[in-house]
Structures are given as structure tokens and as C-alpha cells.
Amino acid sequence: MTLVNRRVLLRSRPVGIAQSEDFAIEEAEVPSIDVGEILVLNDYLSVEPAMRGWIADVSTYHAPVPIGSVMRSIAVGHVVQSRDAGFREGDVVVGWFGWQHYAAMPASAVIRRVTHTDLPISLSLGVLGLTGLTAYLALTMVGEPKEAETVIVSTAAGSVGSAVGQIAKILGCRTVGIAGGAIKQKLCVDEFGYDAAIDYKEGDLLTKLAAACPQGADVYFDNTAGPISDSVHQNLALRARVVICGTASVPVWNPRPSGLRVERILLVKRVRMQGFIIFDHEAQFSETIDRLASWVREGRLRYREDVLHGIEAAPDAIAGLYRGENLGKRIIKL
Amino acid sequence: MTLVNRRVLLRSRPVGIAQSEDFAIEEAEVPSIDVGEILVLNDYLSVEPAMRGWIADVSTYHAPVPIGSVMRSIAVGHVVQSRDAGFREGDVVVGWFGWQHYAAMPASAVIRRVTHTDLPISLSLGVLGLTGLTAYLALTMVGEPKEAETVIVSTAAGSVGSAVGQIAKILGCRTVGIAGGAIKQKLCVDEFGYDAAIDYKEGDLLTKLAAACPQGADVYFDNTAGPISDSVHQNLALRARVVICGTASVPVWNPRPSGLRVERILLVKRVRMQGFIIFDHEAQFSETIDRLASWVREGRLRYREDVLHGIEAAPDAIAGLYRGENLGKRIIKL
């Protein structure tokens, strides 16, 4: 029996954010697997803001996705065939399976086995996957929040941001969210428990931040960079920590754009600003996911999913993220 | 007997760097001292780049020097009269004695007693004072250099920079200095032992940095901010540490100037950037000065002094620093 695969290929290398026309969907035969390989049938594909960087033709933390190859992506699926001793048919696995239905992969493409199967397996691409891991590990390892401190989060209603806000509350902090538009602002307070939320699209961010953080922010979890960050930097407390986790508000980094200089603020306030990439911390994934899963079960860690249907939705899915059209972690159900 | 004091008062609050006309020299009677106070006759006054910030009318790490009062300064001198049990006539002390001949001060104005009296006491304002302390503690605590790593220093021939370069060499690092002009560039290599030195005034800094640091810089000790730093940021290695120690190349910070955004570099390279103020670390002063004094005696830590003569030199002394006219730590001999 020949299995037909559908997959999304990168067709061209965009300047800035990848658009639908940068991808092509094609059919191909599913290859047979070799010793040490597994065949996975994907249930859900992930869509990440970080994919912008994986595609870009500049030095980043991953080699750029080659033109003509399957779009790099994390996915969750079921093992349907295994020639590796570590896996059996029926295992639920998360890994680098790409934007496609069937993935014939070396067993090393698996990031981990999904063990919390009482919860929806799609969560392993979100709050129990890189999203939740990034929120928890970046906040605690770089942000180092202490009880009663004030934590500001940008893209506060987003998938990473909403988890950061809730985890900071669990750790005893005061939380201030920055989001775009009245709907997301309301979501921050009503659903994700922020103590205050600011709609940056309304303007006057500097004044609103000063009012929301009279003592300044001790931690700034930065998912945006850009003018939002320029305003937050102005409102940092002594010895604040800035977690550089994403740069969602700046579409093009080559050439590097300009913004307000931070050096004098860093010096006078003794601020620490540090970049974070989740893939440096795989040793802590398993223990962290157990902790996040408990909080999800207890109802202390809420999440939203933005589910697109069918692989046809993939080519426009990244551009849509940067248009800000999703509420919650964007995934594609196959 | 009435003693006449000569002192330098801050006359006006400058925008940017203080110029001669912002100060006035006047004579006044030396007051008698009270219980718990000492009278110090200053031998040397210090001139620091940081004085720019002490004078400025914006939030900094010290309250601004009030208009009409004696210019705040560290100085080294001899106790000539004491009504405090901790000090006796003849003690050599470093402290917040101001730009004046006689300082009648509470004993708490003393930062420390000068103990390495086999070495010139003027060094307690330089390589055995805040300059050397800043170089050693900022480099080791924030920069955390490891053996065989590459350390880039801006204002590399300056009093802090030259000490940083030599200490980094003692710690086993490769050192690259950035300085302005051929004389300072030569001094970096010939006198302070840098492995390479770049004259930023010659232009093409980006290419020269890439050539001098083919693997990128692991530590950037930043005394300048500004366009020099924009180029260095482009040449950072994975997990580099940036020590924000001074902002000498940017004369005005209010309103904040623009520069190239750093967030994407910090993210992709997992860089840590952190501000350092020496006054946070007084507990380590004594032990550090002992270490620096040994290196000076062994000839492993060289220094230059730029000695101005007489209190009349004080009003123009800060402006001169920012004109880059000094080679070595600027002090005023009374």
C-alpha cells in the first residue's frame, strides 16, 4: 500500500514576515523507513512567532529552513510504524516533524513522549509544550521574580505572555499586562488574572505604565521589542531584569532598526537584560511540564488555543500571527 | 588662628557636560569641627567622567550636587585635626572631601584609610581607588571572563579601560582595545598589553572588529555606548556578557538619543547586558585593593596619571576629560 503525504514546502525566502505565497502545498509518496527511524502521523502542527527567524536568511539560533524543503515545525502525532527500539506503534510523541501529515524521521527528531494523556494532546504544542516551557523557564531563570515584585509582560494575552502572567501570579508577584486592543486587554484581567492591563493601541503608554507601576517594574518579560519596550525601559525599577524572549513588534531586523538607547538606563538602574532561547534548556523540560500540568489540572493555569483546520491553513498562518489575529496558541488540526 | 579655605562651587546646572563657567572658586574660613568630625587637608582631588551624572538634573544613582555647594569629589589627604575616636592626626584617608583644600567632615565621609603607603598616595584616586575597583569588580562580577575568551574594551587606554585590559590578560583572556587616535592605539599595545588595538576614529570599525575577533567577543566592557557599541554588538559571540560601565561617547541623555536596537542580537545570541555602579560593592573594596596593589608592585598592572596642578585647574577638568585630552587617570595636585 502506498501512502500519500501532503506537505508544505518553503518556496521563497521572504524579507520580513513569511506570507502565503512563500509556501507551496504538494503531494508526495510517504517514504519507507529505515532502521532507527519512525513514521509519525501528525495530529496537530504548531505555528510559532519564532518561525520568522527559522525562515530568515540571517544568522539565528537555527540554520535557516532550506528553500524547497518541508517547513520546519514542531508537531504532535502518533507513531504508526517504528524501526527504533525506543518507540512502538500508538506512542504519542512531540517532535520536529514538520508541516506535513506523515513524518518519516530518525527517532532523534522526537523531543519527548506525551505522558499527560488525561489532558488534550494538543496542549503539548502550547501550555504543556514550548509555549509553557518558555514562559516558566525564561521567567524564573532570567527574570528571577521575587514575591511582591511587579512583573510587566508584553503580548500579555498571547500564548507565552498569558502563561507568564499567570505563573508570575502563582509566584506571588503583581502583574501588569500590555496587549493590543480592548478585547485582549479585557482578557488579560478577566481570564489571565493580571492586576492591571494596558491597551498600547490607545496611546500614552508611558503615562499608563507609570500609573500602573508606581514603583517601576522589577521584571519586564519582553515579547515585542520596539516602541512598547522603549516605554517600559523608562519605567524600570532599580536592579530590574529584562527577559528578551521575542521581538514580535519589529518585522524587519536586517538592516537593524533604530530605537531609544538603553545603556544609560541599564547603568543608572543596574538593570540586567538577557536573551532567552528555550532550546538551551532541554534538561529541564520534563520536570517543568509536570509542574505546568498540575497547575492546568488545578485550574490555576488557563490557556487559549486558536485552532486552524487542515493543512491548507498553514501557508497564511505565520502572517496571521503577526497581524495579531489569534487569541491563544495557534495550532493546525489535521 | 583662622585657616582660609579655597573651594570650587557649582554655579549652574549644565545641559550636557559641565564647562568652566559652571563653576566658581571662592575663599571661605575653615569651620571648627564638632564631636565625631575630622578636618582633612587634601593632597589630591579626583576628576571623574561620572561627575557628569552627579551634576545632572536627572534621576541618577546619586542626588544631584546642589547649586552653590562645593563640587562633590573623592579626594585623598591627611587628617590634621580629629574629634572622632577612629582617626588621629597624620592618618592618610580617602573620602568624599570635595573640590577644596580643607574638608571639615563627619568621620563617615571617609571611604577608607590608605594602607599601602609604600605606593604613591595619589594611586588611591586611580588604580588603587574607584578606577581600579571598577575595572576589577565590573569585569569579574558582570563580565565573568573565562580563560582564553576574547574581551573587548572601549576607551581602552583610559584609566578604567587600561586596567580592565590588563586584568583580563592576567586572567588569561585575549584582549582587544578600542581607543581614539593613533597615540592611544599604540599605548594600548605597547604599555597596556592588548593583543590588538583599534583606532575608531579611522573608521570602518565593523570590519576591523570582525578581523580582530574572528570568533566574536565573549565580553564587551562598555565605557562609551553610542556608535562604537553599535558596532561591537554586531560582533558578539554566543552567550556574550556586556558590562555597561560608562556612556562617555553620548553627551546628552535627556531626551534619550536613538541607536541601533539590540533586542534581536541579545535574543539570538543569548547575550546578557548589565549595568554596574561601583558604590554597590563597598564590602569588596579592601580585599580588591590588596590584590590590585600586589599587581602594581609586581609591575603587572600599569597605570598613567594625568596630573593637573592647583585648584584653579578644576573648573575645566571635567570638560577636558570629555574632550579626550587626558592620558591616564586625571587628578588635581594641591
Short mmCIF file of C-alpha atoms in Angstrom, two decimals, chain B residues 69-271:
data_model
loop_
_atom_site.label_atom_id
_atom_site.label_comp_id
_atom_site.label_asym_id
_atom_site.label_seq_id
_atom_site.Cartn_x
_atom_site.Cartn_y
_atom_site.Cartn_z
CA SER B 69 27.66 73.96 47.13
CA VAL B 70 31.18 72.51 46.96
CA MET B 71 31.63 70.18 43.97
CA ARG B 72 31.29 66.58 45.12
CA SER B 73 34.52 64.65 44.71
CA ILE B 74 36.61 61.95 46.15
CA ALA B 75 39.96 63.20 47.43
CA VAL B 76 42.93 61.87 49.37
CA GLY B 77 44.50 63.82 52.19
CA HIS B 78 45.88 63.90 55.71
CA VAL B 79 43.87 64.25 58.87
CA VAL B 80 45.05 67.50 60.50
CA GLN B 81 42.58 67.54 63.38
CA SER B 82 40.28 64.86 64.76
CA ARG B 83 37.37 64.81 67.18
CA ASP B 84 36.49 61.24 66.27
CA ALA B 85 37.93 58.25 68.11
CA GLY B 86 38.58 56.38 64.85
CA PHE B 87 41.11 58.88 63.42
CA ARG B 88 44.29 60.63 64.50
CA GLU B 89 46.33 63.47 63.12
CA GLY B 90 48.52 62.23 60.30
CA ASP B 91 46.20 59.46 59.10
CA VAL B 92 46.01 59.23 55.32
CA VAL B 93 42.39 58.91 54.22
CA VAL B 94 40.32 58.74 51.04
CA GLY B 95 36.79 60.05 51.12
CA TRP B 96 34.06 62.39 49.94
CA PHE B 97 36.03 65.54 50.76
CA GLY B 98 35.03 67.69 47.75
CA TRP B 99 36.93 70.03 45.47
CA GLN B 100 38.54 72.12 48.21
CA HIS B 101 41.74 72.40 50.26
CA TYR B 102 40.30 71.77 53.72
CA ALA B 103 37.38 69.46 54.40
CA ALA B 104 35.62 69.62 57.77
CA MET B 105 33.59 66.45 57.64
CA PRO B 106 31.82 63.84 59.72
CA ALA B 107 34.05 60.78 60.04
CA SER B 108 31.53 58.90 57.85
CA ALA B 109 32.79 60.86 54.80
CA VAL B 110 35.89 58.67 54.88
CA ILE B 111 35.67 55.79 52.41
CA ARG B 112 38.80 54.14 53.71
CA ARG B 113 42.19 54.58 55.25
CA VAL B 114 45.15 54.37 52.84
CA THR B 115 47.26 51.43 53.98
CA HIS B 116 49.57 50.73 51.03
CA THR B 117 51.73 53.74 51.86
CA ASP B 118 54.79 52.26 50.14
CA LEU B 119 53.00 53.25 46.89
CA PRO B 120 52.17 56.88 45.94
CA ILE B 121 49.06 58.02 47.81
CA SER B 122 47.67 59.56 44.61
CA LEU B 123 47.02 56.00 43.39
CA SER B 124 44.19 55.76 45.89
CA LEU B 125 42.24 58.00 43.48
CA GLY B 126 43.12 55.80 40.50
CA VAL B 127 44.35 52.29 40.06
CA LEU B 128 44.09 51.66 43.83
CA GLY B 129 40.84 53.61 44.09
CA LEU B 130 37.49 53.69 42.31
CA THR B 131 39.17 53.29 38.92
CA GLY B 132 40.90 50.02 39.70
CA LEU B 133 37.99 48.80 41.83
CA THR B 134 35.54 49.47 39.00
CA ALA B 135 37.77 47.73 36.47
CA TYR B 136 38.27 44.61 38.58
CA LEU B 137 34.82 44.23 40.11
CA ALA B 138 32.76 45.10 36.99
CA LEU B 139 34.91 42.83 34.83
CA THR B 140 34.80 39.86 37.17
CA MET B 141 31.27 40.21 38.59
CA VAL B 142 29.37 41.19 35.43
CA GLY B 143 31.77 40.22 32.63
CA GLU B 144 32.72 36.87 34.18
CA PRO B 145 35.62 36.31 31.75
CA LYS B 146 36.92 32.77 31.37
CA GLU B 147 40.42 31.80 30.32
CA ALA B 148 41.06 32.08 26.57
CA GLU B 149 37.95 34.18 25.97
CA THR B 150 38.10 37.43 23.99
CA VAL B 151 37.46 40.67 25.89
CA ILE B 152 36.79 43.95 24.03
CA VAL B 153 37.25 47.21 25.95
CA SER B 154 36.10 50.67 24.84
CA THR B 155 38.11 53.75 25.99
CA ALA B 156 40.79 51.06 26.20
CA ALA B 157 43.66 53.43 27.03
CA GLY B 158 41.62 55.32 29.64
CA SER B 159 42.08 54.87 33.35
CA VAL B 160 39.33 52.26 33.81
CA GLY B 161 39.80 50.72 30.36
CA SER B 162 43.56 50.23 30.65
CA ALA B 163 43.11 48.46 33.99
CA VAL B 164 40.35 46.25 32.54
CA GLY B 165 42.58 45.22 29.63
CA GLN B 166 45.49 44.30 31.89
CA ILE B 167 43.33 42.46 34.44
CA ALA B 168 41.69 40.48 31.62
CA LYS B 169 45.19 39.49 30.42
CA ILE B 170 46.18 38.45 33.96
CA LEU B 171 43.01 36.29 33.98
CA GLY B 172 44.16 34.58 30.78
CA CYS B 173 41.97 36.34 28.19
CA ARG B 174 42.71 37.70 24.73
CA THR B 175 42.19 41.47 24.76
CA VAL B 176 41.12 43.90 22.05
CA GLY B 177 41.12 47.61 22.82
CA ILE B 178 39.16 50.39 21.10
CA ALA B 179 40.61 53.88 21.51
CA GLY B 180 40.52 57.24 19.72
CA GLY B 181 43.64 58.26 17.82
CA ALA B 182 46.99 56.70 16.93
CA ILE B 183 48.71 57.65 20.21
CA LYS B 184 46.14 55.90 22.38
CA GLN B 185 46.02 52.95 19.99
CA LYS B 186 49.79 52.50 20.32
CA LEU B 187 49.62 52.92 24.09
CA CYS B 188 47.08 50.07 24.26
CA VAL B 189 49.52 47.60 22.75
CA ASP B 190 52.88 48.91 23.99
CA GLU B 191 52.01 49.83 27.54
CA PHE B 192 48.82 48.00 28.46
CA GLY B 193 49.50 44.73 26.65
CA TYR B 194 46.37 44.48 24.49
CA ASP B 195 46.64 41.74 21.86
CA ALA B 196 45.10 44.12 19.33
CA ALA B 197 44.01 47.75 19.34
CA ILE B 198 41.68 49.63 17.00
CA ASP B 199 41.54 53.39 16.42
CA TYR B 200 37.80 54.02 15.99
CA LYS B 201 38.50 57.47 14.56
CA GLU B 202 39.99 55.85 11.47
CA GLY B 203 36.55 54.47 10.55
CA ASP B 204 35.43 51.03 9.36
CA LEU B 205 35.15 49.80 12.94
CA LEU B 206 32.82 46.95 11.99
CA THR B 207 35.33 45.35 9.62
CA LYS B 208 38.24 45.89 11.99
CA LEU B 209 36.37 44.33 14.89
CA ALA B 210 35.44 41.31 12.79
CA ALA B 211 39.11 40.90 11.84
CA ALA B 212 40.33 41.33 15.43
CA CYS B 213 37.71 38.95 16.88
CA PRO B 214 37.06 36.22 14.32
CA GLN B 215 35.09 34.22 16.92
CA GLY B 216 33.29 37.31 18.23
CA ALA B 217 33.70 38.92 21.64
CA ASP B 218 32.80 36.95 24.76
CA VAL B 219 32.94 40.03 26.98
CA TYR B 220 32.42 43.66 25.97
CA PHE B 221 33.43 46.14 28.65
CA ASP B 222 31.49 49.20 27.51
CA ASN B 223 32.65 52.61 28.69
CA THR B 224 31.20 54.59 25.77
CA ALA B 225 27.77 53.46 24.47
CA GLY B 226 26.96 55.17 21.14
CA PRO B 227 28.03 54.13 17.65
CA ILE B 228 31.14 52.30 18.96
CA SER B 229 28.85 49.98 20.91
CA ASP B 230 26.51 49.54 17.94
CA SER B 231 29.47 48.03 16.06
CA VAL B 232 30.67 45.87 18.94
CA HIS B 233 27.16 44.45 19.49
CA GLN B 234 27.30 43.22 15.90
CA ASN B 235 30.44 41.23 16.81
CA LEU B 236 29.34 39.47 19.98
CA ALA B 237 29.83 35.74 20.47
CA LEU B 238 27.18 33.33 21.69
CA ARG B 239 26.40 33.97 25.39
CA ALA B 240 28.49 37.13 25.49
CA ARG B 241 28.36 39.41 28.53
CA VAL B 242 28.21 43.18 28.08
CA VAL B 243 29.30 45.27 31.06
CA ILE B 244 27.65 48.70 30.92
CA CYS B 245 30.12 50.79 32.90
CA GLY B 246 30.03 54.21 31.26
CA THR B 247 28.48 56.19 28.43
CA ALA B 248 31.34 58.55 27.58
CA SER B 249 30.53 58.96 23.89
CA VAL B 250 26.97 60.21 24.40
CA PRO B 251 26.96 63.76 25.79
CA VAL B 252 23.21 64.24 26.34
CA TRP B 253 20.73 61.58 27.58
CA ASN B 254 17.71 63.79 28.13
CA PRO B 255 15.90 63.33 25.80
CA ARG B 256 17.17 59.81 25.20
CA PRO B 257 19.11 59.52 21.93
CA SER B 258 18.48 56.81 19.35
CA GLY B 259 20.76 54.00 18.27
CA LEU B 260 20.55 50.57 16.71
CA ARG B 261 18.19 48.22 18.52
CA VAL B 262 19.91 45.45 20.48
CA GLU B 263 16.98 43.13 21.31
CA ARG B 264 17.35 40.73 18.38
CA ILE B 265 21.10 40.29 18.98
CA LEU B 266 20.51 39.72 22.69
CA LEU B 267 17.85 37.12 21.87
CA VAL B 268 19.56 35.18 19.11
CA LYS B 269 22.98 35.17 20.83
CA ARG B 270 21.59 34.82 24.40
CA VAL B 271 23.61 37.86 25.40
#
